Amino acid sequence: MDPMTQSTQISSSQGLADGQNSAAKESKLSDSFLSSSPVSLIQSPQVKDLIHWRDPKKSGLVFGLSMLLLLSLAAFSVISVVSYLLLALLCVTITFRIYKSVVQAVQKSNDGHPFKSLIEKDVSIPPETFRKHVDASLTYINRALKQMSRLFLVEDLVDSLKLAVVMWLLTYVGAVFNGITILILADILLFAVPPIYEKNKTQIDQYIDLARTQVNTTIGKLQEKLPGAVKRSKTE
């Protein structure tokens, strides 16, 4: 075989292998991103059981604590809330430590430090786990940057107009609510909507389908009125 031809085939094989490795790595990062994204977190069985109130005591406890935290943030600064929480934790651990020391002194026992098992527990983060989450976060950031570039540089006029309408509506939302208030409402809806939807799924789905059909019809009419240069192609 001609040396030049053999060299070309080797280079082509290496290029194909590199492309496959790159695709496999990208797929792995994408899977990692999906497994660590907020959407997948909400769809996990444990979270589903919480927001659907499968165990009312556990769901009530989580909802109550989350509401208490958000209401505290609404009334006090973040620094104050964090400081009070850490101070309360220190009070509990110090009180328990002193109590166990007194009990051991009275009973003349040698049980050792009450938190010995927790102190000896390894709480360090493995480098592989850290790199995995960094790669997943990088994938999310790159997708967000690409989407922002597509919208703000008006690659598709209809999608950019949708974003403009959403931003315009958010200006009114921001004039009425602040960030903490929106988080409180989101927390209430997160624990209130799923059980209501589960009980009235058929009726709600019908209204959602009607609304989706109306929106799609309106968007279709808008696209027909746009100039031909900015219309969506039929192949999309």
CSV table of C-alpha atoms in Angstrom, one decimal:
chain,number,residue,atom,x,y,z
A,1,MET,CA,0.0,0.0,0.0
A,2,ASP,CA,1.2,3.5,-0.8
A,3,PRO,CA,2.6,5.2,2.3
A,4,MET,CA,0.7,8.4,1.6
A,5,THR,CA,-2.6,6.5,1.4
A,6,GLN,CA,-1.9,4.5,4.6
A,7,SER,CA,-1.1,7.8,6.4
A,8,THR,CA,-4.4,9.3,5.2
A,9,GLN,CA,-6.3,6.3,6.4
A,10,ILE,CA,-4.6,6.4,9.8
A,11,SER,CA,-5.4,10.1,10.2
A,12,SER,CA,-9.0,9.5,9.1
A,13,SER,CA,-9.4,6.7,11.7
A,14,GLN,CA,-7.9,8.8,14.4
A,15,GLY,CA,-10.3,11.7,13.5
A,16,LEU,CA,-13.3,9.3,13.6
A,17,ALA,CA,-12.2,7.9,17.0
A,18,ASP,CA,-11.7,11.4,18.4
A,19,GLY,CA,-15.2,12.4,17.2
A,20,GLN,CA,-16.7,9.4,18.8
A,21,ASN,CA,-14.9,10.0,22.1
A,22,SER,CA,-16.0,13.7,22.0
A,23,ALA,CA,-19.6,12.7,21.3
A,24,ALA,CA,-19.5,10.1,24.1
A,25,LYS,CA,-18.1,12.7,26.5
A,26,GLU,CA,-20.8,15.2,25.5
A,27,SER,CA,-23.5,12.6,26.0
A,28,LYS,CA,-22.1,11.7,29.4
A,29,LEU,CA,-22.0,15.4,30.4
A,30,SER,CA,-25.5,15.8,29.2
A,31,ASP,CA,-26.8,12.9,31.2
A,32,SER,CA,-25.0,14.2,34.2
A,33,PHE,CA,-26.6,17.6,33.7
A,34,LEU,CA,-30.0,16.1,33.4
A,35,SER,CA,-29.5,14.0,36.5
A,36,SER,CA,-28.5,17.0,38.5
A,37,SER,CA,-30.9,19.6,37.1
A,38,PRO,CA,-33.7,21.1,39.1
A,39,VAL,CA,-36.3,19.5,36.9
A,40,SER,CA,-34.9,16.0,37.5
A,41,LEU,CA,-34.8,16.8,41.2
A,42,ILE,CA,-38.5,17.7,41.3
A,43,GLN,CA,-39.3,14.6,39.3
A,44,SER,CA,-37.5,12.3,41.8
A,45,PRO,CA,-39.7,9.9,43.7
A,46,GLN,CA,-38.8,11.4,47.1
A,47,VAL,CA,-39.8,14.9,46.0
A,48,LYS,CA,-42.9,13.7,44.3
A,49,ASP,CA,-44.0,12.0,47.5
A,50,LEU,CA,-43.4,15.2,49.4
A,51,ILE,CA,-45.3,17.6,47.1
A,52,HIS,CA,-48.2,15.1,46.6
A,53,TRP,CA,-48.5,14.7,50.4
A,54,ARG,CA,-48.1,10.9,50.5
A,55,ASP,CA,-46.9,11.3,54.0
A,56,PRO,CA,-48.8,14.3,55.5
A,57,LYS,CA,-46.5,14.6,58.6
A,58,LYS,CA,-43.3,14.7,56.5
A,59,SER,CA,-44.8,17.0,53.9
A,60,GLY,CA,-46.2,19.3,56.5
A,61,LEU,CA,-42.8,19.4,58.3
A,62,VAL,CA,-40.9,20.3,55.1
A,63,PHE,CA,-43.5,22.8,54.0
A,64,GLY,CA,-43.6,24.4,57.5
A,65,LEU,CA,-39.8,24.7,57.7
A,66,SER,CA,-39.5,26.1,54.2
A,67,MET,CA,-42.2,28.7,54.9
A,68,LEU,CA,-40.5,29.6,58.2
A,69,LEU,CA,-37.2,30.1,56.4
A,70,LEU,CA,-38.7,32.2,53.7
A,71,LEU,CA,-40.8,34.3,56.1
A,72,SER,CA,-37.6,34.9,58.2
A,73,LEU,CA,-35.8,36.0,55.1
A,74,ALA,CA,-38.6,38.4,54.3
A,75,ALA,CA,-38.5,39.9,57.8
A,76,PHE,CA,-34.7,39.9,58.4
A,77,SER,CA,-31.5,40.0,56.4
A,78,VAL,CA,-29.8,36.9,55.1
A,79,ILE,CA,-26.9,37.4,57.5
A,80,SER,CA,-29.2,37.7,60.5
A,81,VAL,CA,-31.2,34.5,59.5
A,82,VAL,CA,-28.0,32.5,58.9
A,83,SER,CA,-26.5,33.8,62.1
A,84,TYR,CA,-29.6,32.9,64.2
A,85,LEU,CA,-29.7,29.4,62.6
A,86,LEU,CA,-26.1,28.7,63.3
A,87,LEU,CA,-26.4,30.1,66.8
A,88,ALA,CA,-29.4,27.9,67.5
A,89,LEU,CA,-27.5,24.8,66.2
A,90,LEU,CA,-24.5,25.7,68.5
A,91,CYS,CA,-26.8,26.1,71.5
A,92,VAL,CA,-28.3,22.7,70.9
A,93,THR,CA,-24.9,20.9,70.4
A,94,ILE,CA,-23.2,22.7,73.3
A,95,THR,CA,-26.1,22.0,75.7
A,96,PHE,CA,-26.2,18.3,74.7
A,97,ARG,CA,-22.4,18.1,75.1
A,98,ILE,CA,-22.5,19.6,78.6
A,99,TYR,CA,-25.5,17.4,79.5
A,100,LYS,CA,-23.7,14.2,78.4
A,101,SER,CA,-20.5,15.3,80.3
A,102,VAL,CA,-22.5,15.8,83.5
A,103,VAL,CA,-24.3,12.4,83.1
A,104,GLN,CA,-21.0,10.7,82.6
A,105,ALA,CA,-19.5,12.4,85.6
A,106,VAL,CA,-22.4,11.4,87.8
A,107,GLN,CA,-22.6,7.8,86.6
A,108,LYS,CA,-18.8,7.6,86.5
A,109,SER,CA,-19.0,6.1,83.0
A,110,ASN,CA,-16.5,6.5,80.1
A,111,ASP,CA,-18.7,6.7,77.1
A,112,GLY,CA,-16.5,9.3,75.4
A,113,HIS,CA,-17.5,12.2,73.3
A,114,PRO,CA,-21.2,12.1,72.4
A,115,PHE,CA,-20.5,13.2,68.8
A,116,LYS,CA,-17.5,10.9,68.3
A,117,SER,CA,-19.2,8.9,65.5
A,118,LEU,CA,-20.0,12.1,63.6
A,119,ILE,CA,-16.6,13.6,64.2
A,120,GLU,CA,-14.9,10.5,62.8
A,121,LYS,CA,-17.2,10.5,59.7
A,122,ASP,CA,-15.6,11.5,56.5
A,123,VAL,CA,-17.3,14.7,55.2
A,124,SER,CA,-14.8,15.5,52.5
A,125,ILE,CA,-16.0,15.8,48.9
A,126,PRO,CA,-14.4,13.3,46.5
A,127,PRO,CA,-12.6,15.0,43.6
A,128,GLU,CA,-14.6,12.9,41.1
A,129,THR,CA,-17.9,14.1,42.5
A,130,PHE,CA,-16.7,17.7,42.4
A,131,ARG,CA,-15.6,17.4,38.8
A,132,LYS,CA,-18.8,15.7,37.8
A,133,HIS,CA,-20.9,18.5,39.2
A,134,VAL,CA,-18.6,21.2,37.7
A,135,ASP,CA,-18.9,19.6,34.3
A,136,ALA,CA,-22.7,19.4,34.6
A,137,SER,CA,-22.8,23.0,35.7
A,138,LEU,CA,-20.6,24.0,32.7
A,139,THR,CA,-22.9,22.2,30.3
A,140,TYR,CA,-25.9,24.1,31.7
A,141,ILE,CA,-24.0,27.4,31.5
A,142,ASN,CA,-23.0,26.8,27.9
A,143,ARG,CA,-26.6,25.9,26.9
A,144,ALA,CA,-27.9,29.0,28.6
A,145,LEU,CA,-25.3,31.2,26.9
A,146,LYS,CA,-26.2,29.7,23.5
A,147,GLN,CA,-29.9,30.2,24.1
A,148,MET,CA,-29.4,33.8,25.2
A,149,SER,CA,-27.2,34.5,22.2
A,150,ARG,CA,-29.9,33.0,19.9
A,151,LEU,CA,-32.7,35.1,21.5
A,152,PHE,CA,-30.9,38.5,21.9
A,153,LEU,CA,-29.3,38.4,18.5
A,154,VAL,CA,-32.8,37.6,17.0
A,155,GLU,CA,-32.0,34.4,15.2
A,156,ASP,CA,-35.7,33.7,15.3
A,157,LEU,CA,-37.9,36.8,15.5
A,158,VAL,CA,-40.9,35.0,17.0
A,159,ASP,CA,-38.9,33.6,19.9
A,160,SER,CA,-37.3,36.9,20.5
A,161,LEU,CA,-40.7,38.6,20.6
A,162,LYS,CA,-42.0,36.0,23.0
A,163,LEU,CA,-39.0,36.8,25.3
A,164,ALA,CA,-39.8,40.5,25.0
A,165,VAL,CA,-43.4,40.0,26.0
A,166,VAL,CA,-42.3,37.8,29.0
A,167,MET,CA,-39.8,40.5,30.1
A,168,TRP,CA,-42.5,43.2,29.7
A,169,LEU,CA,-44.9,41.2,31.9
A,170,LEU,CA,-42.2,40.6,34.5
A,171,THR,CA,-41.7,44.4,34.9
A,172,TYR,CA,-45.2,44.5,36.2
A,173,VAL,CA,-44.6,41.5,38.4
A,174,GLY,CA,-41.5,43.1,39.8
A,175,ALA,CA,-43.4,46.3,40.6
A,176,VAL,CA,-45.8,44.3,42.8
A,177,PHE,CA,-43.7,41.5,44.3
A,178,ASN,CA,-40.1,41.2,45.4
A,179,GLY,CA,-38.0,38.1,45.1
A,180,ILE,CA,-38.8,36.7,48.5
A,181,THR,CA,-42.5,37.2,48.0
A,182,ILE,CA,-42.3,35.3,44.7
A,183,LEU,CA,-40.4,32.5,46.4
A,184,ILE,CA,-43.0,32.3,49.1
A,185,LEU,CA,-45.8,32.0,46.5
A,186,ALA,CA,-43.8,29.4,44.6
A,187,ASP,CA,-43.4,27.4,47.7
A,188,ILE,CA,-47.1,27.5,48.4
A,189,LEU,CA,-47.9,26.6,44.8
A,190,LEU,CA,-45.4,23.7,44.9
A,191,PHE,CA,-47.2,22.1,47.8
A,192,ALA,CA,-50.7,23.1,46.8
A,193,VAL,CA,-51.0,22.5,43.0
A,194,PRO,CA,-49.9,18.9,42.7
A,195,PRO,CA,-52.6,17.4,45.0
A,196,ILE,CA,-55.2,19.6,43.4
A,197,TYR,CA,-54.1,18.6,39.9
A,198,GLU,CA,-54.0,15.0,40.9
A,199,LYS,CA,-57.7,15.1,42.0
A,200,ASN,CA,-58.9,17.1,38.9
A,201,LYS,CA,-56.5,15.9,36.3
A,202,THR,CA,-59.1,15.4,33.5
A,203,GLN,CA,-60.7,18.8,33.7
A,204,ILE,CA,-57.4,20.6,34.1
A,205,ASP,CA,-55.9,18.9,31.1
A,206,GLN,CA,-58.9,19.9,29.0
A,207,TYR,CA,-58.4,23.6,29.9
A,208,ILE,CA,-54.7,23.3,29.3
A,209,ASP,CA,-55.3,21.8,25.8
A,210,LEU,CA,-57.7,24.6,25.0
A,211,ALA,CA,-55.2,27.3,26.1
A,212,ARG,CA,-52.4,25.6,24.2
A,213,THR,CA,-54.5,25.5,21.0
A,214,GLN,CA,-55.4,29.2,21.4
A,215,VAL,CA,-51.8,30.2,21.9
A,216,ASN,CA,-50.6,28.1,18.9
A,217,THR,CA,-53.4,29.6,16.7
A,218,THR,CA,-52.4,33.2,17.8
A,219,ILE,CA,-48.7,32.5,17.1
A,220,GLY,CA,-49.6,31.0,13.7
A,221,LYS,CA,-51.5,34.1,12.8
A,222,LEU,CA,-48.6,36.3,13.9
A,223,GLN,CA,-46.2,34.3,11.8
A,224,GLU,CA,-48.4,34.7,8.7
A,225,LYS,CA,-48.3,38.5,9.1
A,226,LEU,CA,-44.5,38.6,9.4
A,227,PRO,CA,-42.3,39.4,6.3
A,228,GLY,CA,-41.2,36.3,4.4
A,229,ALA,CA,-37.6,36.9,5.3
A,230,VAL,CA,-38.3,36.4,9.0
A,231,LYS,CA,-41.0,33.7,8.9
A,232,ARG,CA,-40.2,30.2,10.2
A,233,SER,CA,-39.3,27.8,7.4
A,234,LYS,CA,-41.7,25.0,6.9
A,235,THR,CA,-39.0,22.4,7.5
A,236,GLU,CA,-38.5,23.5,11.1
